[in-house]
């Protein structure tokens, strides 16, 4: 009895499943589209012969099997719904019953649909076929993004029918993307991710979002937030979406040969003249980030009077390795010959035209506010792109602690390892002092208070710079310092993200090479008022000197740095 009842239940369940399957198979979306097409086509038929042919046709799945694209056979069932794709009577129809624009040499039976439009060619519902599933890697490409597919077969110069693709390629140069990113055959940047096949790996929304706000998908990104018009964002997205690794007509052997030839190309040589340097500066679109004259990218320092700030040798070295002088710089290393770097340096050092305002307030606005902010809060126009961030002149504790002669020295001679340049060719000694006095009165709203804590004079380092001392310093550093300065001393410890000013990057050779052992010892001993750096004066004195030696090893500035009084 129990067996008969169980058999009855299983039979009923099977009947229900069969009914559901039959209902679904006879009520599919594509059937409705085909019936609608036949109904409309019948009314538009030009003869009885055509009507008879339409009446005789049945409802069926249309499938194109496409070979020769990529490494697998491509299956397209798009014409199952898009019945009117090649029917000229439906030019004014509504999707999916609408005639496809004519494209010479592109037959649907040979090229199909998804090779250009993407989507899921095997799908038989709008949701599946258009790739609306969040996890489907290639959702349908609408205009103008479909232009990206043209580049898969048509190399540069791109077709006239792809204006967004062509514009996006130019914008990739204009916004200096070539300096940070590699695209095989296009650019050789190393600072940012390789974009050779970014169009395969990411969807339109992701690419667009990453351009508009680089930190939206990578919180540690150092890419500047470019201010672009919407049409530029769209065009650049089209170009990036076109990057699919290799073009369809390139077999692996041809691609390898072309790549090798491209990798072996030499950088162009230029005459070392101001005119050649200006041409290179313009062609590299340096003003997309920097300010020079009336052009201002609003992302990087003003170069309008660079000849009064930096020497030619500094600029050449900076172009060769921007992080040599400023460890956290996000400036790219461009693919340049030495002659091109020298030409740019000669041009920039020729820029010496400068009218210094008489009043400190105007001097600050011209020389300082771009980094330090109009109100001295360290939030200037380009502050977000500088590491370390500019000082906050509103930090009264720090500036009451800071010796004024050190502040004057930093203004006159700059701060190595940061974007702070030397202004000694622009400001006299008295003007430096007047400018800083104005900063103190304007932003700190008080005169400097005398630091009362007695400090014994620090002598030379009594602990020899040795592997043993460095090892002891390392152990003390990991116990006391890593939370702010990081395990490797790069200023990225777990506590650093919420600290302002950020902990010092102790790996910066430029900065650490300009700091004396005595200053390091005093910073460890007394801390730095107005920052997160506490006083470690209760540690044994030899341990503090071991820490000095270990810090020297991080920046490769041991066993002693120049005694320049900073």
XYZ file of C-alpha atoms in Angstrom:
566
model
C 0.000 0.000 0.000
C 2.792 2.384 0.921
C 4.638 1.553 -2.289
C 1.544 2.253 -4.406
C 0.999 5.628 -2.676
C 4.651 6.650 -3.200
C 4.404 5.618 -6.850
C 1.261 7.727 -7.239
C 2.981 10.800 -5.748
C 6.069 10.442 -7.941
C 3.877 10.037 -11.031
C 1.940 13.206 -10.198
C 5.214 15.101 -9.654
C 6.483 13.905 -13.040
C 3.280 15.015 -14.735
C 3.599 18.484 -13.140
C 7.220 18.793 -14.346
C 6.280 17.755 -17.890
C 3.399 20.244 -17.973
C 5.655 23.065 -16.740
C 8.343 22.267 -19.296
C 5.807 22.131 -22.130
C 4.230 25.401 -20.981
C 7.571 27.123 -20.824
C 8.640 25.800 -24.223
C 5.463 27.058 -25.859
C 5.427 30.396 -24.062
C 8.991 31.545 -24.632
C 9.769 35.181 -25.379
C 11.305 34.492 -28.773
C 8.108 32.830 -30.029
C 6.121 36.014 -29.376
C 8.678 38.071 -31.330
C 8.569 35.662 -34.277
C 4.764 35.668 -34.326
C 4.765 39.482 -34.232
C 7.305 39.605 -37.066
C 5.262 37.213 -39.241
C 2.113 39.214 -38.580
C 3.760 42.542 -39.511
C 5.671 41.081 -42.459
C 2.497 39.541 -43.806
C 0.831 42.950 -43.847
C 3.817 44.503 -45.613
C 4.331 41.710 -48.144
C 4.567 42.917 -51.725
C 3.043 39.778 -53.350
C 1.048 36.621 -52.706
C 4.195 34.588 -53.233
C 5.869 36.347 -50.315
C 2.768 35.876 -48.168
C 2.641 32.180 -48.964
C 6.332 31.821 -48.023
C 5.747 33.595 -44.728
C 2.680 31.489 -43.995
C 4.650 28.323 -44.666
C 7.503 29.264 -42.362
C 7.407 27.835 -38.875
C 8.582 29.095 -35.522
C 12.130 27.944 -34.901
C 15.415 28.923 -33.281
C 17.741 30.653 -35.724
C 21.395 29.832 -35.162
C 24.615 31.045 -36.793
C 27.739 28.965 -36.248
C 30.748 31.224 -36.698
C 34.319 29.996 -37.096
C 37.557 31.932 -37.311
C 36.879 34.223 -34.343
C 39.228 33.718 -31.407
C 40.080 30.127 -30.486
C 36.578 28.671 -30.233
C 33.531 28.390 -32.441
C 31.055 31.176 -31.733
C 27.332 30.391 -31.551
C 24.873 33.228 -32.210
C 21.109 32.818 -31.836
C 20.402 36.533 -31.933
C 18.324 36.348 -35.128
C 15.844 34.163 -33.311
C 14.386 37.382 -31.878
C 15.847 39.913 -34.319
C 13.962 38.467 -37.288
C 13.947 41.729 -39.223
C 17.672 42.306 -39.007
C 18.121 42.089 -42.798
C 14.567 42.979 -43.859
C 14.565 46.502 -45.410
C 10.836 46.891 -44.713
C 11.551 47.302 -40.999
C 13.938 50.293 -41.174
C 11.532 52.304 -39.006
C 10.656 49.387 -36.750
C 11.198 48.997 -33.021
C 13.686 46.585 -31.482
C 13.956 43.719 -31.780
C 12.034 43.967 -35.072
C 14.211 46.601 -36.734
C 16.519 46.528 -39.748
C 20.229 46.628 -38.924
C 22.170 49.480 -40.575
C 24.025 48.358 -43.673
C 27.687 47.518 -43.181
C 29.544 46.662 -46.365
C 31.479 43.413 -46.140
C 29.885 42.334 -42.878
C 27.349 39.602 -43.594
C 25.402 38.333 -40.615
C 25.994 34.700 -41.558
C 29.764 35.281 -41.538
C 30.241 37.736 -38.663
C 27.146 37.163 -36.561
C 26.209 39.665 -33.882
C 28.119 39.081 -30.657
C 31.540 39.644 -32.214
C 30.572 43.333 -32.299
C 27.703 43.716 -29.860
C 28.964 41.225 -27.219
C 26.240 39.697 -25.045
C 25.512 35.959 -24.803
C 24.922 34.583 -28.275
C 23.434 31.332 -26.988
C 20.767 33.074 -24.912
C 17.095 32.882 -25.898
C 15.697 35.486 -23.495
C 16.464 39.182 -23.345
C 18.005 38.743 -19.906
C 20.347 35.973 -21.026
C 21.087 37.146 -24.563
C 21.913 40.708 -23.535
C 24.213 39.490 -20.764
C 22.246 41.247 -18.017
C 23.336 38.665 -15.460
C 25.787 40.376 -13.088
C 28.267 37.536 -13.495
C 28.203 37.441 -17.297
C 31.535 38.967 -18.424
C 30.353 40.581 -21.675
C 27.053 42.459 -21.399
C 25.566 43.940 -24.549
C 27.448 46.971 -25.881
C 25.249 49.908 -26.812
C 26.320 52.968 -28.779
C 28.864 54.502 -28.600
C 30.653 51.690 -26.731
C 30.128 49.275 -29.601
C 32.819 51.254 -31.445
C 35.339 49.494 -29.210
C 34.639 46.248 -31.081
C 35.736 47.755 -34.392
C 39.307 47.959 -33.110
C 39.383 44.174 -32.817
C 39.705 43.943 -36.604
C 40.560 47.490 -37.723
C 43.885 48.777 -36.280
C 45.055 52.381 -36.071
C 44.239 54.714 -37.653
C 40.750 53.765 -36.579
C 37.766 53.983 -38.919
C 36.090 57.325 -39.560
C 32.867 55.656 -38.403
C 34.323 55.339 -34.873
C 34.717 58.963 -33.676
C 34.550 58.077 -29.961
C 37.260 55.442 -30.335
C 39.501 57.853 -32.227
C 38.943 60.592 -29.643
C 39.570 58.194 -26.759
C 42.924 57.189 -28.258
C 43.977 60.854 -28.377
C 42.769 61.417 -24.806
C 44.908 58.496 -23.638
C 47.870 60.596 -24.775
C 46.476 63.949 -23.645
C 45.918 62.898 -20.053
C 49.386 61.303 -19.922
C 47.936 57.821 -19.354
C 50.827 56.568 -21.493
C 53.247 57.484 -18.717
C 51.645 55.266 -16.061
C 50.047 52.411 -17.997
C 51.323 49.798 -20.411
C 49.302 48.846 -23.464
C 51.251 46.536 -25.729
C 52.167 48.410 -28.883
C 50.860 51.726 -27.514
C 52.470 52.759 -24.219
C 55.153 51.597 -21.797
C 54.172 52.991 -18.385
C 55.028 50.976 -15.277
C 53.460 52.929 -12.426
C 49.858 51.801 -12.972
C 48.182 48.533 -13.990
C 48.796 46.977 -17.412
C 45.794 47.832 -19.617
C 46.652 45.614 -22.582
C 43.543 43.458 -22.090
C 41.525 45.678 -19.760
C 38.572 45.586 -22.173
C 38.304 41.836 -21.755
C 38.612 41.888 -17.980
C 36.266 44.740 -17.043
C 32.816 46.036 -17.934
C 31.878 49.520 -19.122
C 30.610 50.697 -15.723
C 33.816 49.638 -13.984
C 36.036 51.374 -16.540
C 34.007 54.583 -16.386
C 33.973 54.610 -12.593
C 37.738 54.051 -12.427
C 38.347 57.073 -14.664
C 36.001 59.373 -12.754
C 37.153 58.263 -9.291
C 40.266 56.052 -9.294
C 39.833 55.155 -5.617
C 36.292 53.846 -6.143
C 37.610 50.419 -7.125
C 41.134 50.582 -5.684
C 41.380 52.533 -2.426
C 45.193 52.566 -2.593
C 45.261 54.015 -6.123
C 47.597 56.972 -6.624
C 46.035 57.906 -9.950
C 44.972 61.583 -9.916
C 41.296 62.414 -10.179
C 41.209 64.109 -13.571
C 38.493 66.660 -14.180
C 37.048 65.551 -17.519
C 33.964 66.451 -19.477
C 31.441 63.620 -19.675
C 32.100 63.228 -23.404
C 35.809 62.727 -22.672
C 35.100 60.111 -20.015
C 32.864 58.291 -22.470
C 35.414 58.400 -25.298
C 38.260 57.227 -23.061
C 36.074 54.374 -21.820
C 35.417 53.337 -25.439
C 39.156 53.224 -26.106
C 39.907 51.207 -22.969
C 37.099 48.774 -23.770
C 38.750 48.207 -27.151
C 41.860 46.794 -25.462
C 41.345 43.017 -25.787
C 44.912 41.679 -25.680
C 45.269 40.987 -29.388
C 43.321 41.745 -32.509
C 41.384 38.985 -34.212
C 43.600 38.893 -37.277
C 46.774 38.484 -35.211
C 47.903 34.918 -34.723
C 50.124 34.257 -31.657
C 53.351 34.047 -33.695
C 52.715 37.352 -35.490
C 51.805 38.977 -32.196
C 55.011 37.758 -30.552
C 57.148 39.104 -33.392
C 55.392 42.490 -33.361
C 55.674 42.716 -29.580
C 59.392 41.952 -29.657
C 59.991 44.601 -32.319
C 58.002 47.137 -30.288
C 59.904 46.338 -27.093
C 63.218 46.886 -28.890
C 62.264 50.282 -30.316
C 64.567 53.057 -29.141
C 63.265 56.300 -27.662
C 63.412 59.260 -30.035
C 66.402 61.581 -29.946
C 65.986 65.371 -29.816
C 68.311 68.308 -30.136
C 69.100 69.712 -26.706
C 67.544 73.130 -27.227
C 64.736 75.112 -25.558
C 62.584 74.875 -28.708
C 62.898 71.085 -28.854
C 62.184 70.903 -25.143
C 59.049 73.011 -25.491
C 57.868 70.776 -28.334
C 58.430 67.670 -26.194
C 56.697 69.309 -23.224
C 53.654 70.026 -25.371
C 53.619 66.628 -27.068
C 53.837 64.883 -23.705
C 50.842 66.944 -22.539
C 52.631 67.895 -19.306
C 50.085 70.687 -18.812
C 47.405 68.028 -18.346
C 48.726 67.859 -14.772
C 51.033 70.853 -14.307
C 50.480 74.577 -14.599
C 52.495 76.556 -17.081
C 51.360 80.032 -17.989
C 47.634 80.046 -18.744
C 47.372 76.262 -19.011
C 46.684 74.427 -15.773
C 45.911 70.743 -15.254
C 45.303 71.542 -11.555
C 46.962 68.318 -10.417
C 50.672 69.070 -10.075
C 53.129 71.899 -9.251
C 53.352 75.172 -11.157
C 56.246 75.103 -13.645
C 55.793 78.672 -14.918
C 59.039 79.897 -13.319
C 60.827 76.569 -12.926
C 64.150 78.094 -13.894
C 64.176 79.953 -10.551
C 63.426 76.807 -8.530
C 65.338 73.838 -9.934
C 68.602 73.133 -11.715
C 68.775 71.301 -15.033
C 70.401 68.251 -13.413
C 67.554 67.960 -10.913
C 64.899 68.031 -13.651
C 66.703 65.399 -15.743
C 67.023 63.132 -12.716
C 63.382 63.745 -11.811
C 62.212 62.825 -15.315
C 64.321 59.660 -15.140
C 62.969 58.619 -11.745
C 60.385 60.913 -10.084
C 60.466 58.851 -6.880
C 64.204 59.403 -6.513
C 63.547 62.867 -5.089
C 59.966 62.468 -3.855
C 59.416 58.914 -2.658
C 55.625 59.023 -2.876
C 55.385 60.921 -6.170
C 52.644 59.783 -8.554
C 54.357 61.366 -11.549
C 54.951 58.717 -14.235
C 58.303 57.779 -15.708
C 57.955 58.490 -19.413
C 59.698 56.531 -22.137
C 62.272 59.147 -23.127
C 65.809 59.308 -24.392
C 68.379 61.224 -22.393
C 68.416 63.918 -25.081
C 64.652 64.453 -24.742
C 64.920 64.723 -20.953
C 67.741 67.250 -21.300
C 65.799 69.233 -23.890
C 62.796 69.497 -21.554
C 65.084 70.447 -18.657
C 66.745 73.158 -20.762
C 63.342 74.526 -21.721
C 61.998 74.536 -18.154
C 65.144 76.137 -16.706
C 64.802 78.906 -19.301
C 61.519 79.947 -17.649
C 62.708 82.726 -15.360
C 60.210 85.496 -16.013
C 58.710 86.304 -12.635
C 57.272 89.338 -10.882
C 57.273 88.955 -7.110
C 54.411 90.775 -5.376
C 55.509 93.117 -2.619
C 53.063 91.990 0.080
C 53.514 88.622 1.855
C 49.798 87.895 1.397
C 50.136 88.024 -2.394
C 53.417 86.127 -2.220
C 51.669 83.337 -0.318
C 48.820 83.218 -2.825
C 51.268 82.922 -5.713
C 53.887 80.612 -4.219
C 52.233 78.598 -1.467
C 48.452 78.299 -1.692
C 48.506 75.757 -4.533
C 49.827 73.197 -2.039
C 49.094 74.561 1.436
C 45.639 75.944 0.677
C 44.176 79.432 0.745
C 43.484 79.139 4.491
C 46.746 77.327 5.265
C 44.990 74.051 6.113
C 47.232 71.907 3.913
C 44.371 71.338 1.473
C 45.522 73.247 -1.587
C 44.469 72.563 -5.155
C 47.060 69.806 -5.670
C 47.515 68.655 -2.054
C 45.648 65.397 -2.601
C 48.243 64.330 -5.169
C 51.269 65.050 -2.981
C 52.921 62.602 -0.617
C 53.841 63.614 1.992
C 50.928 66.046 2.217
C 51.744 69.760 2.627
C 52.025 71.099 6.169
C 48.962 72.504 7.900
C 49.842 76.044 8.953
C 46.857 75.917 11.292
C 48.668 73.368 13.505
C 49.658 75.750 16.305
C 51.246 73.043 18.461
C 53.642 72.032 15.719
C 54.628 75.557 14.737
C 55.113 76.666 18.328
C 57.475 73.733 18.691
C 59.241 74.223 15.330
C 62.368 76.394 15.529
C 61.864 79.398 13.299
C 65.282 79.145 11.689
C 64.349 75.656 10.512
C 61.113 76.986 8.981
C 63.065 79.743 7.243
C 65.559 77.173 5.941
C 62.763 74.980 4.571
C 61.314 77.916 2.643
C 64.663 79.004 1.270
C 66.182 75.605 0.505
C 63.122 73.403 0.137
C 62.473 70.084 1.866
C 64.218 67.149 0.158
C 62.003 64.152 -0.386
C 58.873 66.306 -0.744
C 57.330 68.592 -3.372
C 58.487 71.665 -1.396
C 60.922 73.516 -3.723
C 63.651 76.016 -2.741
C 62.568 79.654 -3.049
C 65.977 81.196 -2.356
C 66.252 82.559 -5.920
C 62.888 84.267 -5.570
C 62.822 85.428 -1.935
C 65.572 87.209 -0.066
C 66.385 86.156 3.504
C 64.321 89.009 4.927
C 61.412 88.211 2.607
C 61.466 84.572 3.769
C 61.200 85.726 7.371
C 58.458 88.235 6.582
C 56.481 85.605 4.675
C 56.648 83.127 7.542
C 55.737 85.857 10.044
C 52.654 86.630 7.944
C 51.751 82.911 7.830
C 52.036 82.717 11.618
C 49.911 85.786 12.255
C 47.330 84.925 9.573
C 46.802 81.211 10.236
C 48.075 80.606 13.765
C 46.629 83.835 15.146
C 49.429 84.103 17.706
C 53.093 84.849 18.175
C 55.429 81.920 18.664
C 55.474 80.705 22.220
C 58.860 79.875 23.588
C 59.411 76.169 24.088
C 60.137 75.755 27.779
C 61.273 72.158 27.963
C 65.073 72.069 28.423
C 66.937 70.053 25.851
C 70.521 69.004 26.390
C 72.678 69.473 23.331
C 72.911 66.272 21.310
C 76.381 65.159 20.298
C 77.552 62.766 17.633
C 76.183 59.233 17.450
C 78.230 57.196 19.973
C 76.941 53.834 18.676
C 78.794 52.471 15.671
C 76.746 51.856 12.526
C 76.997 48.074 12.400
C 74.855 45.003 11.600
C 74.531 44.364 15.340
C 73.244 47.870 16.068
C 70.900 47.755 13.077
C 69.499 44.408 14.307
C 68.856 45.843 17.774
C 67.259 48.909 16.211
C 65.104 46.707 14.014
C 63.784 44.788 17.012
C 62.986 48.018 18.855
C 61.348 49.498 15.757
C 59.024 46.510 15.299
C 58.074 46.725 18.952
C 57.557 50.491 19.194
C 57.252 52.118 15.767
C 55.664 49.882 13.153
C 52.082 50.822 14.077
C 52.583 54.253 12.487
C 55.633 53.948 10.263
C 54.871 50.435 8.954
C 56.901 47.241 9.101
C 59.280 48.491 6.424
C 59.256 52.149 7.471
C 57.279 53.445 4.503
C 54.823 55.426 6.648
C 51.941 53.045 5.936
C 51.426 51.407 9.309
C 47.966 50.263 10.444
C 47.444 53.497 12.409
C 48.627 55.797 9.626
C 45.384 56.042 7.687
C 43.725 58.177 10.375
C 46.734 60.381 11.121
C 47.318 63.889 9.828
C 50.048 64.716 9.198
C 50.879 61.217 8.039
C 53.848 59.411 9.619
C 57.135 60.114 7.918
C 58.271 57.765 5.156
C 61.635 56.673 6.565
C 62.645 55.007 3.297
C 62.911 58.357 1.497
C 66.593 58.667 0.682
C 66.255 62.304 -0.401
C 64.665 63.426 2.872
C 66.656 61.230 5.235
C 69.903 62.112 3.495
C 69.337 65.762 4.422
C 68.647 65.061 8.111
C 71.371 64.781 10.734
C 71.725 61.960 13.236
C 71.213 64.544 15.958
C 67.822 65.592 14.580
C 66.701 61.976 14.304
C 67.782 61.287 17.893
C 65.951 64.375 19.167
C 62.791 63.457 17.252
C 62.846 60.020 18.870
C 63.679 61.400 22.300
C 61.305 64.364 22.492
C 58.711 63.434 19.881
C 57.299 65.978 17.449
C 54.656 68.203 18.975
C 51.499 68.588 16.907
C 51.927 65.204 15.220
C 51.353 61.601 16.246
C 55.054 61.131 17.048
C 55.389 60.600 20.838
C 58.450 61.088 23.018
C 60.509 57.963 23.678
C 62.832 59.612 26.205
C 62.364 56.772 28.702
C 64.093 54.291 26.380
C 67.769 53.643 27.078
C 69.910 56.141 25.216
C 71.824 53.397 23.365
C 68.536 51.943 22.157
C 67.525 55.308 20.720
C 70.833 55.485 18.854
C 70.260 51.919 17.607
C 66.937 53.149 16.236
C 68.763 55.970 14.453
C 71.100 53.433 12.831
C 68.213 51.176 11.810
C 66.341 54.114 10.255
C 69.505 54.991 8.355
C 69.584 51.455 6.961
C 66.008 51.830 5.663
C 66.872 54.899 3.611
C 70.410 53.749 2.755
C 71.844 56.946 4.231
C 74.162 55.430 6.852
C 76.499 55.609 8.544
C 76.157 59.390 8.685
C 74.131 62.076 6.951
C 75.310 65.592 6.119
C 75.237 67.997 9.043
C 73.271 70.739 7.367
C 71.472 72.003 10.446
C 68.014 70.847 9.378
